[in-house]
Amino acid sequence: MSDPYPYRDRLGAAAPAQGDDVHSLPFQPILLGRPGFMHGGAIAGFLAIVCDAKAQAVGGGHDPATTNMNFLRGGRERDTFATAEIRARTSRLLVVEASAWQESPDKPIAMMSRTYLRR
Amino acid sequence: MVEQQGFDVPRFCARYLAEDHNALMGLRYLAHGPGHVELELPYDPAFAGENGDGGLADGAVMTLLDMAGTISVWSRIDRFRPHATIDFRIDHLHAPPAAPIRGAVDCFHVDDELARVQGTAFAGSEPVAHFSATYAFTGVR
């Protein structure tokens, strides 16, 4: 978790505390897109970070092959949280799905799945 | 707000890209045509990914492509009409290098509710990612 990752730090995304699996993205005006709403690119960038961290934890190296992103609700001017799960893992492929929310985990604002080619 | 006929892409970019997250990422207008918009994500080591090689993070390229796609819709319909990204897909062809990235996106279909775009992110002449996305016009129903 201490590896340098400038983009993550610039967004202000924080990795989960030990024993937890929730990443957080504290709200800042630099995350805004259209007035009153977070930029879709910032939400996507956050979820990519969260997916990559999950893939990293598997070990052995991985390169993203495809990303699918769904925006479910507008991201408002408040803190955002996310977790990721491994959906499939073979010798060649890794499929990770992440979900982001603000109010509560059962009201996700976005979800992303990334398929990685393992090295 | 009264919707103006005629959408001036460079003028809109000068204002919109100077704000908030777009300003953070330093997105710049490069070129446009009917339904076509090209923006640049300048190279900044502050937006490097996790590989430790200085290459830009995928998230930075996603922001570039989503913005170029967003503006390509208004370029196609030649007016501003608010919309929100509902989904996108990216094919990662190469890891983004430590270099500026150009995002070139075309809006190829619009109806009453949705707009569809596709495009490519390039490092120099090399494609690094292919993008397709769907936007929903807001306030339709």
CSV table of C-alpha atoms in Angstrom, one decimal:
chain,number,residue,atom,x,y,z
A,1,MET,CA,0.0,0.0,0.0
A,2,SER,CA,3.0,2.3,0.3
A,3,ASP,CA,4.0,1.9,-3.4
A,4,PRO,CA,4.1,5.3,-5.1
A,5,TYR,CA,0.9,6.0,-7.1
A,6,PRO,CA,0.8,9.7,-7.9
A,7,TYR,CA,-2.6,9.7,-9.6
A,8,ARG,CA,-4.2,8.0,-6.5
A,9,ASP,CA,-2.6,10.6,-4.2
A,10,ARG,CA,-3.6,13.5,-6.4
A,11,LEU,CA,-7.2,12.4,-6.3
A,12,GLY,CA,-6.9,12.0,-2.6
A,13,ALA,CA,-8.0,8.4,-2.5
A,14,ALA,CA,-7.1,6.4,0.6
A,15,ALA,CA,-6.5,2.7,0.8
A,16,PRO,CA,-8.4,0.7,3.4
A,17,ALA,CA,-7.1,0.6,7.0
A,18,GLN,CA,-5.6,-2.7,8.1
A,19,GLY,CA,-8.4,-5.3,8.6
A,20,ASP,CA,-10.9,-3.3,6.5
A,21,ASP,CA,-11.6,-3.4,2.7
A,22,VAL,CA,-13.3,-0.1,2.1
A,23,HIS,CA,-11.4,2.5,0.0
A,24,SER,CA,-12.4,6.1,0.5
A,25,LEU,CA,-12.3,9.3,-1.6
A,26,PRO,CA,-12.9,12.3,0.5
A,27,PHE,CA,-14.9,15.0,-1.3
A,28,GLN,CA,-12.9,18.0,-2.7
A,29,PRO,CA,-14.0,20.5,-5.3
A,30,ILE,CA,-11.2,19.2,-7.7
A,31,LEU,CA,-13.4,16.1,-8.2
A,32,LEU,CA,-16.4,18.1,-9.7
A,33,GLY,CA,-17.6,17.8,-13.2
A,34,ARG,CA,-20.9,19.4,-14.1
A,35,PRO,CA,-22.1,21.8,-11.3
A,36,GLY,CA,-23.0,19.9,-8.1
A,37,PHE,CA,-21.9,16.5,-9.4
A,38,MET,CA,-18.6,14.6,-9.3
A,39,HIS,CA,-16.8,14.2,-12.6
A,40,GLY,CA,-17.5,10.7,-14.1
A,41,GLY,CA,-13.8,10.5,-14.9
A,42,ALA,CA,-12.9,11.0,-11.2
A,43,ILE,CA,-15.3,8.3,-10.1
A,44,ALA,CA,-14.0,6.0,-12.8
A,45,GLY,CA,-10.4,6.8,-11.9
A,46,PHE,CA,-11.2,6.0,-8.2
A,47,LEU,CA,-12.8,2.6,-9.1
A,48,ALA,CA,-9.9,1.7,-11.4
A,49,ILE,CA,-7.6,2.3,-8.4
A,50,VAL,CA,-9.8,0.1,-6.3
A,51,CYS,CA,-9.9,-2.7,-8.9
A,52,ASP,CA,-6.2,-2.5,-9.4
A,53,ALA,CA,-5.5,-2.8,-5.7
A,54,LYS,CA,-7.6,-6.0,-5.6
A,55,ALA,CA,-5.8,-7.4,-8.6
A,56,GLN,CA,-2.4,-6.4,-7.0
A,57,ALA,CA,-3.3,-8.4,-3.9
A,58,VAL,CA,-3.6,-11.6,-6.0
A,59,GLY,CA,0.1,-11.1,-6.9
A,60,GLY,CA,2.1,-12.3,-9.9
A,61,GLY,CA,1.4,-9.2,-12.0
A,62,HIS,CA,-1.5,-8.2,-14.3
A,63,ASP,CA,-2.2,-5.9,-17.2
A,64,PRO,CA,-5.7,-4.5,-17.7
A,65,ALA,CA,-7.4,-5.8,-20.9
A,66,THR,CA,-10.8,-4.2,-20.7
A,67,THR,CA,-12.8,-2.0,-18.4
A,68,ASN,CA,-16.6,-1.7,-18.2
A,69,MET,CA,-18.2,1.1,-16.3
A,70,ASN,CA,-21.8,1.8,-15.3
A,71,PHE,CA,-22.9,5.1,-13.7
A,72,LEU,CA,-25.9,4.4,-11.5
A,73,ARG,CA,-26.6,7.6,-9.7
A,74,GLY,CA,-25.0,11.1,-9.8
A,75,GLY,CA,-22.1,11.5,-7.4
A,76,ARG,CA,-22.8,14.4,-5.1
A,77,GLU,CA,-20.6,16.7,-3.2
A,78,ARG,CA,-19.8,14.3,-0.4
A,79,ASP,CA,-17.3,11.5,0.4
A,80,THR,CA,-17.3,8.4,-1.7
A,81,PHE,CA,-16.4,4.8,-0.7
A,82,ALA,CA,-15.7,1.6,-2.7
A,83,THR,CA,-14.9,-2.0,-2.4
A,84,ALA,CA,-13.9,-4.7,-4.9
A,85,GLU,CA,-14.4,-8.4,-5.3
A,86,ILE,CA,-12.6,-10.9,-7.5
A,87,ARG,CA,-15.3,-12.5,-9.8
A,88,ALA,CA,-13.1,-14.9,-11.7
A,89,ARG,CA,-9.5,-16.0,-11.5
A,90,THR,CA,-7.8,-18.5,-13.9
A,91,SER,CA,-4.2,-18.9,-14.8
A,92,ARG,CA,-4.6,-16.3,-17.6
A,93,LEU,CA,-7.4,-14.0,-16.5
A,94,LEU,CA,-8.6,-12.0,-13.5
A,95,VAL,CA,-12.0,-10.4,-13.4
A,96,VAL,CA,-12.5,-7.8,-10.7
A,97,GLU,CA,-15.7,-5.8,-9.9
A,98,ALA,CA,-15.8,-2.7,-7.8
A,99,SER,CA,-18.7,-0.7,-6.5
A,100,ALA,CA,-18.8,2.9,-5.2
A,101,TRP,CA,-21.3,4.5,-2.9
A,102,GLN,CA,-21.9,7.7,-0.9
A,103,GLU,CA,-25.0,7.3,1.3
A,104,SER,CA,-24.9,3.6,1.8
A,105,PRO,CA,-23.5,0.5,0.1
A,106,ASP,CA,-27.0,-0.6,-1.0
A,107,LYS,CA,-27.3,2.7,-3.0
A,108,PRO,CA,-24.2,2.4,-5.3
A,109,ILE,CA,-23.4,5.4,-7.5
A,110,ALA,CA,-21.2,3.4,-9.9
A,111,MET,CA,-19.8,0.1,-10.7
A,112,MET,CA,-16.8,-1.1,-12.7
A,113,SER,CA,-15.5,-4.4,-13.8
A,114,ARG,CA,-12.0,-4.8,-15.1
A,115,THR,CA,-10.6,-7.9,-16.8
A,116,TYR,CA,-6.8,-8.4,-16.5
A,117,LEU,CA,-4.4,-10.6,-18.3
A,118,ARG,CA,-2.1,-12.2,-15.8
A,119,ARG,CA,1.6,-12.1,-16.6
B,1,MET,CA,-31.7,28.8,-19.5
B,2,VAL,CA,-32.4,29.4,-23.2
B,3,GLU,CA,-30.6,26.8,-25.4
B,4,GLN,CA,-28.5,28.6,-28.0
B,5,GLN,CA,-28.4,27.3,-31.5
B,6,GLY,CA,-24.9,26.6,-32.7
B,7,PHE,CA,-22.3,25.1,-30.5
B,8,ASP,CA,-18.9,26.7,-30.5
B,9,VAL,CA,-16.5,23.8,-29.4
B,10,PRO,CA,-13.3,25.8,-28.8
B,11,ARG,CA,-15.2,28.5,-26.9
B,12,PHE,CA,-17.0,26.0,-24.8
B,13,CYS,CA,-13.7,24.1,-24.1
B,14,ALA,CA,-12.0,27.3,-23.0
B,15,ARG,CA,-14.5,27.8,-20.3
B,16,TYR,CA,-15.5,24.2,-19.3
B,17,LEU,CA,-12.0,22.7,-19.3
B,18,ALA,CA,-10.8,25.5,-17.0
B,19,GLU,CA,-12.9,24.3,-14.1
B,20,ASP,CA,-12.7,21.8,-11.3
B,21,HIS,CA,-11.7,18.2,-12.3
B,22,ASN,CA,-11.0,19.1,-16.0
B,23,ALA,CA,-8.7,21.9,-14.8
B,24,LEU,CA,-6.9,19.6,-12.4
B,25,MET,CA,-6.2,17.2,-15.2
B,26,GLY,CA,-5.1,20.0,-17.5
B,27,LEU,CA,-7.3,18.9,-20.4
B,28,ARG,CA,-6.9,21.0,-23.5
B,29,TYR,CA,-8.8,21.5,-26.8
B,30,LEU,CA,-7.0,20.3,-29.9
B,31,ALA,CA,-9.4,20.0,-32.8
B,32,HIS,CA,-13.0,19.4,-33.7
B,33,GLY,CA,-15.3,18.7,-36.7
B,34,PRO,CA,-19.1,17.9,-36.8
B,35,GLY,CA,-19.6,15.3,-34.1
B,36,HIS,CA,-15.9,14.9,-33.6
B,37,VAL,CA,-13.8,16.3,-30.7
B,38,GLU,CA,-10.1,15.9,-29.9
B,39,LEU,CA,-8.7,16.9,-26.5
B,40,GLU,CA,-5.2,16.5,-25.0
B,41,LEU,CA,-4.2,15.2,-21.6
B,42,PRO,CA,-0.8,16.8,-21.1
B,43,TYR,CA,1.9,14.7,-19.5
B,44,ASP,CA,2.2,15.4,-15.7
B,45,PRO,CA,4.0,13.0,-13.4
B,46,ALA,CA,1.4,13.9,-10.8
B,47,PHE,CA,-1.0,11.6,-12.7
B,48,ALA,CA,1.3,8.6,-13.1
B,49,GLY,CA,-0.1,5.2,-12.4
B,50,GLU,CA,1.1,2.4,-10.1
B,51,ASN,CA,3.7,0.8,-12.4
B,52,GLY,CA,6.5,3.1,-11.2
B,53,ASP,CA,7.5,3.8,-14.9
B,54,GLY,CA,5.9,7.3,-14.9
B,55,GLY,CA,3.2,6.2,-17.4
B,56,LEU,CA,-0.2,7.9,-16.9
B,57,ALA,CA,-2.9,6.2,-14.9
B,58,ASP,CA,-5.8,4.6,-16.7
B,59,GLY,CA,-8.1,6.8,-14.7
B,60,ALA,CA,-6.5,9.9,-16.3
B,61,VAL,CA,-7.2,8.5,-19.7
B,62,MET,CA,-10.8,7.7,-18.8
B,63,THR,CA,-11.4,11.3,-17.8
B,64,LEU,CA,-9.9,12.5,-21.1
B,65,LEU,CA,-12.1,10.1,-23.2
B,66,ASP,CA,-15.2,10.8,-21.2
B,67,MET,CA,-14.8,14.6,-21.7
B,68,ALA,CA,-14.0,14.3,-25.4
B,69,GLY,CA,-17.1,12.0,-25.7
B,70,THR,CA,-19.3,14.4,-23.8
B,71,ILE,CA,-18.4,17.4,-26.0
B,72,SER,CA,-18.6,15.4,-29.2
B,73,VAL,CA,-22.4,14.9,-28.5
B,74,TRP,CA,-22.9,18.7,-28.4
B,75,SER,CA,-20.8,19.1,-31.5
B,76,ARG,CA,-23.0,16.6,-33.4
B,77,ILE,CA,-26.3,18.2,-32.4
B,78,ASP,CA,-24.8,21.6,-32.6
B,79,ARG,CA,-26.2,22.9,-29.3
B,80,PHE,CA,-25.7,22.4,-25.6
B,81,ARG,CA,-28.1,19.8,-24.1
B,82,PRO,CA,-27.3,18.5,-20.7
B,83,HIS,CA,-26.6,14.7,-20.4
B,84,ALA,CA,-24.9,12.3,-18.1
B,85,THR,CA,-22.6,9.4,-18.9
B,86,ILE,CA,-24.5,6.1,-18.2
B,87,ASP,CA,-21.8,3.7,-19.2
B,88,PHE,CA,-18.6,3.2,-21.1
B,89,ARG,CA,-16.3,0.4,-22.2
B,90,ILE,CA,-12.5,0.7,-22.7
B,91,ASP,CA,-10.2,-1.7,-24.5
B,92,HIS,CA,-6.7,-1.2,-23.2
B,93,LEU,CA,-4.4,-1.7,-26.1
B,94,HIS,CA,-1.2,-0.5,-24.5
B,95,ALA,CA,-0.3,0.9,-21.1
B,96,PRO,CA,-0.3,4.7,-21.3
B,97,PRO,CA,3.3,5.9,-21.5
B,98,ALA,CA,4.9,8.9,-19.8
B,99,ALA,CA,3.8,11.2,-22.6
B,100,PRO,CA,0.8,13.4,-23.6
B,101,ILE,CA,-2.3,11.5,-24.7
B,102,ARG,CA,-4.7,12.7,-27.4
B,103,GLY,CA,-8.3,11.6,-27.1
B,104,ALA,CA,-10.3,11.6,-30.4
B,105,VAL,CA,-14.0,10.8,-30.0
B,106,ASP,CA,-16.9,10.7,-32.5
B,107,CYS,CA,-20.6,10.9,-31.7
B,108,PHE,CA,-22.1,8.5,-34.2
B,109,HIS,CA,-25.8,8.3,-33.1
B,110,VAL,CA,-28.2,10.5,-31.2
B,111,ASP,CA,-31.9,10.1,-30.5
B,112,ASP,CA,-34.4,11.8,-28.1
B,113,GLU,CA,-33.0,10.0,-25.1
B,114,LEU,CA,-29.4,8.8,-25.8
B,115,ALA,CA,-26.2,9.7,-27.5
B,116,ARG,CA,-23.5,7.1,-28.5
B,117,VAL,CA,-19.9,7.8,-29.0
B,118,GLN,CA,-16.7,5.9,-29.8
B,119,GLY,CA,-13.1,7.0,-29.9
B,120,THR,CA,-9.5,6.3,-29.4
B,121,ALA,CA,-6.7,7.6,-27.1
B,122,PHE,CA,-3.3,7.9,-28.8
B,123,ALA,CA,0.2,8.4,-27.6
B,124,GLY,CA,1.8,10.0,-30.6
B,125,SER,CA,0.4,7.8,-33.5
B,126,GLU,CA,0.1,4.7,-31.3
B,127,PRO,CA,-3.4,3.9,-30.1
B,128,VAL,CA,-3.4,3.1,-26.3
B,129,ALA,CA,-7.1,2.6,-25.7
B,130,HIS,CA,-10.4,2.3,-27.5
B,131,PHE,CA,-13.5,3.8,-26.0
B,132,SER,CA,-17.2,3.5,-26.5
B,133,ALA,CA,-19.8,5.2,-24.3
B,134,THR,CA,-23.5,6.0,-23.9
B,135,TYR,CA,-24.9,9.3,-22.6
B,136,ALA,CA,-28.5,9.9,-21.5
B,137,PHE,CA,-29.9,13.4,-21.9
B,138,THR,CA,-31.2,14.7,-18.6
B,139,GLY,CA,-34.7,16.1,-17.9
B,140,VAL,CA,-36.3,13.9,-20.7
B,141,ARG,CA,-38.8,12.3,-18.4
